[in-house]
Each structure stands twice: as structure tokens, then as C-alpha cells.
């Protein structure tokens, strides 16, 4: 999986890409991350990449030419899927993360200030992705979110394949609660079933807990989740109504 990140702050990524699973995945060649400084594609000697907006108003806007040149140079190296990180984009979720993973090669454009010239957005990008209904300073943090979420799907990046497949959202539900030692923490005990060694009973308990927490915290997810007759029956017992 390859990621090319277009940014005016490549140094922003220094620490996040050098720690933990991302560092290991890069070292093992499972993912490739290239940081492209937008200023290298500026046309003037001051390496200007932004300018004032036509029509007046606050802030600065990324000029179209450097962005166009950066995107074109990457398109010449293959067939990347070009994504602009923006609060106006499609709201990122696990389904979209999988879609992005399947592209195999992403170009992630990080805006700053007031964003980018509309003509780039209209004619030279393939997708626009938002990490939530709020505004942050720049697309760098959003690009990192995309990189981390997509990288987790690359086989071998997460230790046990199982732990990705059973994670929250991967099957349309939130994950069941987890416990570790000690068995008794200040009088709060680990559920007995988890200490029983009965794997079938534990799996059943976990499925029910998954359904329960999803109903409690994110009932909207149940509409799209893959549910068995047994799941539906259990949810109904908890008071869930399919038409809600
Ligand atoms: N003026 C823009 C607007 O109102 O839509 C917001 C610009 S924001 C201050 C600067 C940059 O941060 C954007 O170009 C985008 O790349 C990034 N950004 C901000 N919020 C984001 C979000 N929720 N998701 C993805 N990117 C975001």
C-alpha cells in the first residue's frame, strides 16, 4: 500500500511515522509513505503556495498551479487515487476506509488556511474525505487518520489478523468489552464466564455484549449490521425495534 502525502508541513509527520506499528510496517515494506512538500512545486523564487481569495475575505487559499504540478507528477508515476482531506468531504467510516485500502495507492492532499482553489477540487481530485463534523487547522492530522486506518487493513500490519476482523465496525458492530488482570480490581470483578475456559460460551457472551453495547452507544449501526435470527431475537429482548 502506497501513500503520497502533499503537505506544506512534511515535518508534521516525523514522529507519528517513526513509532509503533506504522514504523514497523514501513520498515517491513508493507506500506510506503512519501512526504511531498508542496513548496517544491511552487513557481516563484519565494516558493509561494497560497494567495488571497478573489472577492475578498479572510485567510489565504492554496494556489492551483503548485497543487496541479504536484498531483500531475504523482499521476505520472502510476494510477493513484487522489483524495483531498476536507471538512466538506464524505464522512470517513470503516466502509470508506476499506474502499480506500482497495485503491492500493493514495495521494492525500492536506489543505491549510482557507483550503484549496475550487478548480483543483472540481477537476483534479478523485475524492474528498472528512474526519468529522468539525474544523481542524490542517489536513495533516486527517491524513494521519486515513493512513492509520487504511494501514491496519494491510495484511501483516496488525499482529493477529483476527484482531482487525473482530474490531469495532469491521462487522458492523462495536466490539465487546475486554478485561485483563487482576480478576478483582477494587471489588470490581471480571465476568465469571471469561474465566471459565468454555470458548463457545465466551464467544456467545461476546456476541451478545457486542450487540448490547452497539444498541446502547450506536444504535444507528444496527441498521446496516449483518445480524442472524438469534441476534435479532436478542436485540428485541433488549427492547430494540427494527423500524426505529
Ligand atoms: N475554510 C474551510 C471550510 O470552512 O470548509 C476550512 C479550512 S481548514 C481551516 C484548513 C484545512 O484543514 C482544510 O483545507 C482541510 O485540508 C483540513 N481540514 C479541516 N477540518 C477537516 C476535517 N474535518 N476533515 C478533513 N480535513 C479537514
PDB file of C-alpha atoms and ligand atoms in Angstrom:
ATOM      1  CA  UNK A   1       0.000   0.000   0.000  1.00  0.00           C
ATOM      2  CA  UNK A   2       1.421   3.332  -1.012  1.00  0.00           C
ATOM      3  CA  UNK A   3       0.559   6.769   0.392  1.00  0.00           C
ATOM      4  CA  UNK A   4       1.866  10.037  -1.091  1.00  0.00           C
ATOM      5  CA  UNK A   5       1.106  12.983   1.159  1.00  0.00           C
ATOM      6  CA  UNK A   6       1.118  16.505  -0.274  1.00  0.00           C
ATOM      7  CA  UNK A   7       1.686  18.995   2.529  1.00  0.00           C
ATOM      8  CA  UNK A   8       3.412  22.252   3.344  1.00  0.00           C
ATOM      9  CA  UNK A   9       4.488  20.724   6.671  1.00  0.00           C
ATOM     10  CA  UNK A  10       6.266  17.403   5.962  1.00  0.00           C
ATOM     11  CA  UNK A  11       7.917  17.697   9.387  1.00  0.00           C
ATOM     12  CA  UNK A  12       4.482  17.329  10.962  1.00  0.00           C
ATOM     13  CA  UNK A  13       4.655  13.591  10.197  1.00  0.00           C
ATOM     14  CA  UNK A  14       8.114  12.968  11.624  1.00  0.00           C
ATOM     15  CA  UNK A  15       7.158  11.467  14.958  1.00  0.00           C
ATOM     16  CA  UNK A  16       3.888   9.652  14.087  1.00  0.00           C
ATOM     17  CA  UNK A  17       5.544   7.747  11.251  1.00  0.00           C
ATOM     18  CA  UNK A  18       8.509   6.768  13.388  1.00  0.00           C
ATOM     19  CA  UNK A  19       6.709   4.994  16.196  1.00  0.00           C
ATOM     20  CA  UNK A  20       4.814   1.765  16.804  1.00  0.00           C
ATOM     21  CA  UNK A  21       3.035  -0.230  14.144  1.00  0.00           C
ATOM     22  CA  UNK A  22       3.455   2.362  11.363  1.00  0.00           C
ATOM     23  CA  UNK A  23       7.214   2.393  11.841  1.00  0.00           C
ATOM     24  CA  UNK A  24       7.357  -1.407  11.723  1.00  0.00           C
ATOM     25  CA  UNK A  25       5.052  -1.614   8.704  1.00  0.00           C
ATOM     26  CA  UNK A  26       7.278   0.826   6.806  1.00  0.00           C
ATOM     27  CA  UNK A  27      10.459  -0.982   7.796  1.00  0.00           C
ATOM     28  CA  UNK A  28       8.987  -4.291   6.648  1.00  0.00           C
ATOM     29  CA  UNK A  29       7.934  -2.756   3.330  1.00  0.00           C
ATOM     30  CA  UNK A  30       4.234  -3.416   3.947  1.00  0.00           C
ATOM     31  CA  UNK A  31       3.421   0.247   3.444  1.00  0.00           C
ATOM     32  CA  UNK A  32       5.251   3.072   1.705  1.00  0.00           C
ATOM     33  CA  UNK A  33       4.702   6.672   2.784  1.00  0.00           C
ATOM     34  CA  UNK A  34       6.178   9.531   0.781  1.00  0.00           C
ATOM     35  CA  UNK A  35       6.009  13.106   2.023  1.00  0.00           C
ATOM     36  CA  UNK A  36       5.817  15.649  -0.771  1.00  0.00           C
ATOM     37  CA  UNK A  37       6.492  19.270   0.063  1.00  0.00           C
ATOM     38  CA  UNK A  38       4.031  21.374  -1.891  1.00  0.00           C
ATOM     39  CA  UNK A  39       6.543  24.229  -1.896  1.00  0.00           C
ATOM     40  CA  UNK A  40       8.823  22.166  -4.159  1.00  0.00           C
ATOM     41  CA  UNK A  41       6.181  22.692  -6.854  1.00  0.00           C
ATOM     42  CA  UNK A  42       5.846  26.455  -6.420  1.00  0.00           C
ATOM     43  CA  UNK A  43       6.669  28.566  -9.442  1.00  0.00           C
ATOM     44  CA  UNK A  44       8.366  31.582  -7.850  1.00  0.00           C
ATOM     45  CA  UNK A  45      11.609  32.013  -6.005  1.00  0.00           C
ATOM     46  CA  UNK A  46       9.837  32.587  -2.686  1.00  0.00           C
ATOM     47  CA  UNK A  47       8.116  29.210  -3.077  1.00  0.00           C
ATOM     48  CA  UNK A  48       4.662  30.739  -2.520  1.00  0.00           C
ATOM     49  CA  UNK A  49       1.831  28.233  -2.462  1.00  0.00           C
ATOM     50  CA  UNK A  50      -1.019  30.446  -1.274  1.00  0.00           C
ATOM     51  CA  UNK A  51      -2.670  33.716  -2.177  1.00  0.00           C
ATOM     52  CA  UNK A  52      -5.556  35.980  -1.145  1.00  0.00           C
ATOM     53  CA  UNK A  53      -9.072  34.899  -2.139  1.00  0.00           C
ATOM     54  CA  UNK A  54     -10.767  36.643  -5.055  1.00  0.00           C
ATOM     55  CA  UNK A  55     -13.776  38.583  -3.848  1.00  0.00           C
ATOM     56  CA  UNK A  56     -12.073  39.430  -0.565  1.00  0.00           C
ATOM     57  CA  UNK A  57     -12.448  37.847   2.819  1.00  0.00           C
ATOM     58  CA  UNK A  58     -10.193  36.433   5.449  1.00  0.00           C
ATOM     59  CA  UNK A  59      -7.399  33.914   5.137  1.00  0.00           C
ATOM     60  CA  UNK A  60      -5.374  32.544   2.287  1.00  0.00           C
ATOM     61  CA  UNK A  61      -6.101  29.903  -0.313  1.00  0.00           C
ATOM     62  CA  UNK A  62      -3.725  27.322  -1.841  1.00  0.00           C
ATOM     63  CA  UNK A  63      -2.988  28.379  -5.421  1.00  0.00           C
ATOM     64  CA  UNK A  64      -3.927  25.903  -8.156  1.00  0.00           C
ATOM     65  CA  UNK A  65      -0.599  25.674 -10.044  1.00  0.00           C
ATOM     66  CA  UNK A  66       1.639  24.084  -7.357  1.00  0.00           C
ATOM     67  CA  UNK A  67      -1.092  21.614  -6.457  1.00  0.00           C
ATOM     68  CA  UNK A  68      -1.690  20.764 -10.104  1.00  0.00           C
ATOM     69  CA  UNK A  69       2.002  20.192 -10.682  1.00  0.00           C
ATOM     70  CA  UNK A  70       2.370  18.032  -7.561  1.00  0.00           C
ATOM     71  CA  UNK A  71      -0.680  15.909  -8.448  1.00  0.00           C
ATOM     72  CA  UNK A  72       0.422  15.553 -12.093  1.00  0.00           C
ATOM     73  CA  UNK A  73       3.901  14.420 -11.124  1.00  0.00           C
ATOM     74  CA  UNK A  74       2.360  11.678  -8.947  1.00  0.00           C
ATOM     75  CA  UNK A  75      -0.142  10.656 -11.618  1.00  0.00           C
ATOM     76  CA  UNK A  76       2.813  10.102 -13.944  1.00  0.00           C
ATOM     77  CA  UNK A  77       4.157   7.516 -11.502  1.00  0.00           C
ATOM     78  CA  UNK A  78       1.092   5.280 -11.627  1.00  0.00           C
ATOM     79  CA  UNK A  79      -2.652   5.467 -11.164  1.00  0.00           C
ATOM     80  CA  UNK A  80      -3.138   6.846  -7.670  1.00  0.00           C
ATOM     81  CA  UNK A  81      -6.499   7.714  -6.156  1.00  0.00           C
ATOM     82  CA  UNK A  82      -6.291  11.394  -5.239  1.00  0.00           C
ATOM     83  CA  UNK A  83      -8.015  12.446  -2.027  1.00  0.00           C
ATOM     84  CA  UNK A  84      -8.398  15.948  -0.644  1.00  0.00           C
ATOM     85  CA  UNK A  85      -8.857  15.954   3.140  1.00  0.00           C
ATOM     86  CA  UNK A  86     -11.622  18.436   3.833  1.00  0.00           C
ATOM     87  CA  UNK A  87     -14.404  19.099   6.344  1.00  0.00           C
ATOM     88  CA  UNK A  88     -16.749  19.195   3.351  1.00  0.00           C
ATOM     89  CA  UNK A  89     -15.930  15.645   2.231  1.00  0.00           C
ATOM     90  CA  UNK A  90     -17.541  12.254   2.743  1.00  0.00           C
ATOM     91  CA  UNK A  91     -17.510  11.397   6.416  1.00  0.00           C
ATOM     92  CA  UNK A  92     -14.868   8.718   6.989  1.00  0.00           C
ATOM     93  CA  UNK A  93     -16.065   5.353   8.256  1.00  0.00           C
ATOM     94  CA  UNK A  94     -14.777   1.783   8.140  1.00  0.00           C
ATOM     95  CA  UNK A  95     -16.541   1.091   4.825  1.00  0.00           C
ATOM     96  CA  UNK A  96     -14.795   4.043   3.201  1.00  0.00           C
ATOM     97  CA  UNK A  97     -11.504   3.003   4.834  1.00  0.00           C
ATOM     98  CA  UNK A  98     -11.833  -0.384   3.082  1.00  0.00           C
ATOM     99  CA  UNK A  99     -12.683   1.361  -0.201  1.00  0.00           C
ATOM    100  CA  UNK A 100      -9.522   3.467   0.125  1.00  0.00           C
ATOM    101  CA  UNK A 101      -7.417   0.418   1.012  1.00  0.00           C
ATOM    102  CA  UNK A 102      -8.604  -1.314  -2.146  1.00  0.00           C
ATOM    103  CA  UNK A 103      -7.236   1.542  -4.267  1.00  0.00           C
ATOM    104  CA  UNK A 104      -3.710   0.424  -3.318  1.00  0.00           C
ATOM    105  CA  UNK A 105      -2.147   3.854  -3.952  1.00  0.00           C
ATOM    106  CA  UNK A 106      -3.459   7.046  -2.364  1.00  0.00           C
ATOM    107  CA  UNK A 107      -2.423  10.652  -2.786  1.00  0.00           C
ATOM    108  CA  UNK A 108      -3.524  12.631   0.274  1.00  0.00           C
ATOM    109  CA  UNK A 109      -3.733  16.402  -0.112  1.00  0.00           C
ATOM    110  CA  UNK A 110      -3.505  18.374   3.116  1.00  0.00           C
ATOM    111  CA  UNK A 111      -5.063  21.821   2.986  1.00  0.00           C
ATOM    112  CA  UNK A 112      -4.268  24.698   5.335  1.00  0.00           C
ATOM    113  CA  UNK A 113      -5.678  28.184   5.897  1.00  0.00           C
ATOM    114  CA  UNK A 114      -8.938  28.573   3.944  1.00  0.00           C
ATOM    115  CA  UNK A 115      -8.346  25.426   1.900  1.00  0.00           C
ATOM    116  CA  UNK A 116      -7.571  24.968  -1.795  1.00  0.00           C
ATOM    117  CA  UNK A 117      -8.617  26.675  -5.018  1.00  0.00           C
ATOM    118  CA  UNK A 118     -12.017  25.290  -6.054  1.00  0.00           C
ATOM    119  CA  UNK A 119     -10.800  24.414  -9.591  1.00  0.00           C
ATOM    120  CA  UNK A 120      -8.416  21.794  -8.191  1.00  0.00           C
ATOM    121  CA  UNK A 121     -11.186  20.355  -6.122  1.00  0.00           C
ATOM    122  CA  UNK A 122     -13.585  20.251  -9.091  1.00  0.00           C
ATOM    123  CA  UNK A 123     -11.282  18.919 -11.786  1.00  0.00           C
ATOM    124  CA  UNK A 124      -8.185  17.239 -10.400  1.00  0.00           C
ATOM    125  CA  UNK A 125      -9.107  15.164  -7.384  1.00  0.00           C
ATOM    126  CA  UNK A 126     -10.994  11.858  -7.149  1.00  0.00           C
ATOM    127  CA  UNK A 127     -12.486  12.122  -3.682  1.00  0.00           C
ATOM    128  CA  UNK A 128     -12.910  14.390  -0.692  1.00  0.00           C
ATOM    129  CA  UNK A 129     -12.811  12.907   2.802  1.00  0.00           C
ATOM    130  CA  UNK A 130     -13.684  14.430   6.162  1.00  0.00           C
ATOM    131  CA  UNK A 131     -12.652  13.026   9.536  1.00  0.00           C
ATOM    132  CA  UNK A 132     -15.638  14.587  11.299  1.00  0.00           C
ATOM    133  CA  UNK A 133     -18.033  17.486  11.509  1.00  0.00           C
ATOM    134  CA  UNK A 134     -15.548  19.932  12.977  1.00  0.00           C
ATOM    135  CA  UNK A 135     -12.705  22.003  11.572  1.00  0.00           C
ATOM    136  CA  UNK A 136      -9.028  21.460  12.394  1.00  0.00           C
ATOM    137  CA  UNK A 137      -6.079  23.625  11.379  1.00  0.00           C
ATOM    138  CA  UNK A 138      -4.925  21.470   8.508  1.00  0.00           C
ATOM    139  CA  UNK A 139      -5.330  18.237   6.583  1.00  0.00           C
ATOM    140  CA  UNK A 140      -2.208  16.653   8.114  1.00  0.00           C
ATOM    141  CA  UNK A 141      -3.991  15.212  11.131  1.00  0.00           C
ATOM    142  CA  UNK A 142      -6.754  13.938   8.828  1.00  0.00           C
ATOM    143  CA  UNK A 143      -4.180  12.335   6.510  1.00  0.00           C
ATOM    144  CA  UNK A 144      -2.695  10.544   9.504  1.00  0.00           C
ATOM    145  CA  UNK A 145      -6.115   9.243  10.468  1.00  0.00           C
ATOM    146  CA  UNK A 146      -6.586   7.866   6.942  1.00  0.00           C
ATOM    147  CA  UNK A 147      -3.076   6.376   6.870  1.00  0.00           C
ATOM    148  CA  UNK A 148      -3.514   4.627  10.227  1.00  0.00           C
ATOM    149  CA  UNK A 149      -6.995   3.303   9.481  1.00  0.00           C
ATOM    150  CA  UNK A 150      -6.044   2.058   5.998  1.00  0.00           C
ATOM    151  CA  UNK A 151      -2.670   0.639   7.074  1.00  0.00           C
ATOM    152  CA  UNK A 152      -4.421  -1.543   9.659  1.00  0.00           C
ATOM    153  CA  UNK A 153      -6.109  -3.403   6.798  1.00  0.00           C
ATOM    154  CA  UNK A 154      -2.840  -4.266   5.066  1.00  0.00           C
ATOM    155  CA  UNK A 155      -2.157  -7.946   5.827  1.00  0.00           C
ATOM    156  CA  UNK A 156       0.671  -8.316   8.330  1.00  0.00           C
ATOM    157  CA  UNK A 157       0.500  -4.770   9.726  1.00  0.00           C
ATOM    158  CA  UNK A 158      -1.642  -5.745  12.710  1.00  0.00           C
ATOM    159  CA  UNK A 159      -0.167  -8.705  14.595  1.00  0.00           C
ATOM    160  CA  UNK A 160      -3.026 -11.155  14.519  1.00  0.00           C
ATOM    161  CA  UNK A 161      -5.313 -10.897  11.502  1.00  0.00           C
ATOM    162  CA  UNK A 162      -8.148 -11.784  13.849  1.00  0.00           C
ATOM    163  CA  UNK A 163      -7.832  -8.608  15.811  1.00  0.00           C
ATOM    164  CA  UNK A 164      -8.676  -6.497  12.741  1.00  0.00           C
ATOM    165  CA  UNK A 165     -11.569  -8.676  11.660  1.00  0.00           C
ATOM    166  CA  UNK A 166     -13.212  -8.626  15.076  1.00  0.00           C
ATOM    167  CA  UNK A 167     -12.686  -4.945  15.726  1.00  0.00           C
ATOM    168  CA  UNK A 168     -15.385  -2.335  16.159  1.00  0.00           C
ATOM    169  CA  UNK A 169     -17.122  -1.517  12.839  1.00  0.00           C
ATOM    170  CA  UNK A 170     -15.499  -4.335  10.863  1.00  0.00           C
ATOM    171  CA  UNK A 171     -18.641  -6.440  11.198  1.00  0.00           C
ATOM    172  CA  UNK A 172     -20.956  -3.501  11.551  1.00  0.00           C
ATOM    173  CA  UNK A 173     -20.989  -3.689  15.359  1.00  0.00           C
ATOM    174  CA  UNK A 174     -18.955  -2.239  18.207  1.00  0.00           C
ATOM    175  CA  UNK A 175     -16.525  -4.610  19.887  1.00  0.00           C
ATOM    176  CA  UNK A 176     -17.367  -6.441  23.112  1.00  0.00           C
ATOM    177  CA  UNK A 177     -15.736  -5.257  26.387  1.00  0.00           C
ATOM    178  CA  UNK A 178     -12.280  -6.579  27.277  1.00  0.00           C
ATOM    179  CA  UNK A 179     -10.748  -7.308  30.678  1.00  0.00           C
ATOM    180  CA  UNK A 180      -7.274  -8.198  31.894  1.00  0.00           C
ATOM    181  CA  UNK A 181      -5.593  -8.959  35.227  1.00  0.00           C
ATOM    182  CA  UNK A 182      -6.333  -8.553  38.113  1.00  0.00           C
ATOM    183  CA  UNK A 183      -9.551 -10.562  38.348  1.00  0.00           C
ATOM    184  CA  UNK A 184     -10.732  -8.288  41.130  1.00  0.00           C
ATOM    185  CA  UNK A 185      -9.946  -4.575  40.873  1.00  0.00           C
ATOM    186  CA  UNK A 186     -11.129  -2.626  43.924  1.00  0.00           C
ATOM    187  CA  UNK A 187     -14.063  -5.013  44.269  1.00  0.00           C
ATOM    188  CA  UNK A 188     -14.999  -4.782  40.568  1.00  0.00           C
ATOM    189  CA  UNK A 189     -14.835  -8.316  39.189  1.00  0.00           C
ATOM    190  CA  UNK A 190     -14.166  -9.758  35.755  1.00  0.00           C
ATOM    191  CA  UNK A 191     -17.305 -11.541  34.425  1.00  0.00           C
ATOM    192  CA  UNK A 192     -17.136 -15.205  35.512  1.00  0.00           C
ATOM    193  CA  UNK A 193     -17.769 -16.525  32.013  1.00  0.00           C
ATOM    194  CA  UNK A 194     -14.432 -15.136  30.784  1.00  0.00           C
ATOM    195  CA  UNK A 195     -12.607 -17.220  33.398  1.00  0.00           C
ATOM    196  CA  UNK A 196     -14.500 -20.407  32.563  1.00  0.00           C
ATOM    197  CA  UNK A 197     -12.319 -21.637  29.696  1.00  0.00           C
ATOM    198  CA  UNK A 198     -15.525 -22.512  27.786  1.00  0.00           C
ATOM    199  CA  UNK A 199     -14.682 -20.944  24.420  1.00  0.00           C
ATOM    200  CA  UNK A 200     -18.069 -21.496  22.824  1.00  0.00           C
ATOM    201  CA  UNK A 201     -19.841 -19.882  25.780  1.00  0.00           C
ATOM    202  CA  UNK A 202     -17.342 -16.996  25.750  1.00  0.00           C
ATOM    203  CA  UNK A 203     -17.920 -16.413  22.015  1.00  0.00           C
ATOM    204  CA  UNK A 204     -21.672 -16.353  22.601  1.00  0.00           C
ATOM    205  CA  UNK A 205     -21.307 -13.927  25.539  1.00  0.00           C
ATOM    206  CA  UNK A 206     -19.069 -11.662  23.447  1.00  0.00           C
ATOM    207  CA  UNK A 207     -21.538 -11.586  20.563  1.00  0.00           C
ATOM    208  CA  UNK A 208     -24.307 -10.603  22.953  1.00  0.00           C
ATOM    209  CA  UNK A 209     -22.160  -7.907  24.558  1.00  0.00           C
ATOM    210  CA  UNK A 210     -21.303  -6.560  21.100  1.00  0.00           C
ATOM    211  CA  UNK A 211     -24.988  -6.299  20.286  1.00  0.00           C
ATOM    212  CA  UNK A 212     -25.713  -4.756  23.675  1.00  0.00           C
ATOM    213  CA  UNK A 213     -23.048  -2.030  23.507  1.00  0.00           C
ATOM    214  CA  UNK A 214     -23.920  -1.235  19.905  1.00  0.00           C
ATOM    215  CA  UNK A 215     -27.582  -0.854  20.846  1.00  0.00           C
ATOM    216  CA  UNK A 216     -26.642   1.342  23.785  1.00  0.00           C
ATOM    217  CA  UNK A 217     -23.956   3.512  22.172  1.00  0.00           C
ATOM    218  CA  UNK A 218     -24.533   3.424  18.407  1.00  0.00           C
ATOM    219  CA  UNK A 219     -27.989   2.038  17.598  1.00  0.00           C
ATOM    220  CA  UNK A 220     -27.701   3.593  14.119  1.00  0.00           C
ATOM    221  CA  UNK A 221     -25.108   0.921  13.234  1.00  0.00           C
ATOM    222  CA  UNK A 222     -27.594  -1.916  13.745  1.00  0.00           C
ATOM    223  CA  UNK A 223     -29.490  -0.957  10.591  1.00  0.00           C
ATOM    224  CA  UNK A 224     -26.540  -1.970   8.403  1.00  0.00           C
ATOM    225  CA  UNK A 225     -25.003  -4.740  10.524  1.00  0.00           C
ATOM    226  CA  UNK A 226     -25.044  -8.391   9.464  1.00  0.00           C
ATOM    227  CA  UNK A 227     -27.385  -9.927  12.028  1.00  0.00           C
ATOM    228  CA  UNK A 228     -28.529 -13.526  12.479  1.00  0.00           C
ATOM    229  CA  UNK A 229     -32.039 -14.526  13.583  1.00  0.00           C
ATOM    230  CA  UNK A 230     -30.561 -15.180  17.036  1.00  0.00           C
ATOM    231  CA  UNK A 231     -29.042 -11.682  17.132  1.00  0.00           C
ATOM    232  CA  UNK A 232     -32.358 -10.120  16.137  1.00  0.00           C
ATOM    233  CA  UNK A 233     -34.198 -12.072  18.802  1.00  0.00           C
ATOM    234  CA  UNK A 234     -31.699 -10.966  21.454  1.00  0.00           C
ATOM    235  CA  UNK A 235     -31.961  -7.327  20.372  1.00  0.00           C
ATOM    236  CA  UNK A 236     -35.738  -7.476  20.528  1.00  0.00           C
ATOM    237  CA  UNK A 237     -35.467  -8.807  24.070  1.00  0.00           C
ATOM    238  CA  UNK A 238     -33.387  -5.737  24.881  1.00  0.00           C
ATOM    239  CA  UNK A 239     -36.178  -3.541  23.587  1.00  0.00           C
ATOM    240  CA  UNK A 240     -34.842  -2.804  20.093  1.00  0.00           C
ATOM    241  CA  UNK A 241     -37.353  -2.113  17.362  1.00  0.00           C
ATOM    242  CA  UNK A 242     -36.220  -2.598  13.764  1.00  0.00           C
ATOM    243  CA  UNK A 243     -38.189   0.387  12.499  1.00  0.00           C
ATOM    244  CA  UNK A 244     -36.608   2.857  14.955  1.00  0.00           C
TER     245      UNK A 244
HETATM  246  N1  LIG B   1     -12.412  27.044   5.134  1.00  0.00           N
HETATM  247  C1  LIG B   1     -12.608  25.625   5.155  1.00  0.00           C
HETATM  248  C2  LIG B   1     -14.078  25.333   5.329  1.00  0.00           C
HETATM  249  O1  LIG B   1     -14.768  26.086   6.024  1.00  0.00           O
HETATM  250  O2  LIG B   1     -14.564  24.308   4.783  1.00  0.00           O
HETATM  251  C3  LIG B   1     -11.810  25.005   6.293  1.00  0.00           C
HETATM  252  C4  LIG B   1     -10.354  25.104   6.097  1.00  0.00           C
HETATM  253  S1  LIG B   1      -9.431  24.306   7.377  1.00  0.00           S
HETATM  254  C5  LIG B   1      -9.084  25.603   8.487  1.00  0.00           C
HETATM  255  C6  LIG B   1      -7.886  24.018   6.628  1.00  0.00           C
HETATM  256  C7  LIG B   1      -7.674  22.630   6.114  1.00  0.00           C
HETATM  257  O3  LIG B   1      -7.777  21.698   7.171  1.00  0.00           O
HETATM  258  C8  LIG B   1      -8.649  22.136   5.068  1.00  0.00           C
HETATM  259  O4  LIG B   1      -8.282  22.573   3.790  1.00  0.00           O
HETATM  260  C9  LIG B   1      -8.559  20.643   5.206  1.00  0.00           C
HETATM  261  O5  LIG B   1      -7.494  20.114   4.454  1.00  0.00           O
HETATM  262  C10 LIG B   1      -8.236  20.454   6.691  1.00  0.00           C
HETATM  263  N2  LIG B   1      -9.405  20.065   7.498  1.00  0.00           N
HETATM  264  C11 LIG B   1     -10.034  20.807   8.424  1.00  0.00           C
HETATM  265  N3  LIG B   1     -11.032  20.142   9.000  1.00  0.00           N
HETATM  266  C12 LIG B   1     -11.059  18.919   8.449  1.00  0.00           C
HETATM  267  C13 LIG B   1     -11.881  17.766   8.605  1.00  0.00           C
HETATM  268  N4  LIG B   1     -12.891  17.745   9.454  1.00  0.00           N
HETATM  269  N5  LIG B   1     -11.597  16.682   7.853  1.00  0.00           N
HETATM  270  C14 LIG B   1     -10.580  16.689   6.966  1.00  0.00           C
HETATM  271  N6  LIG B   1      -9.777  17.761   6.765  1.00  0.00           N
HETATM  272  C15 LIG B   1     -10.006  18.857   7.488  1.00  0.00           C
END
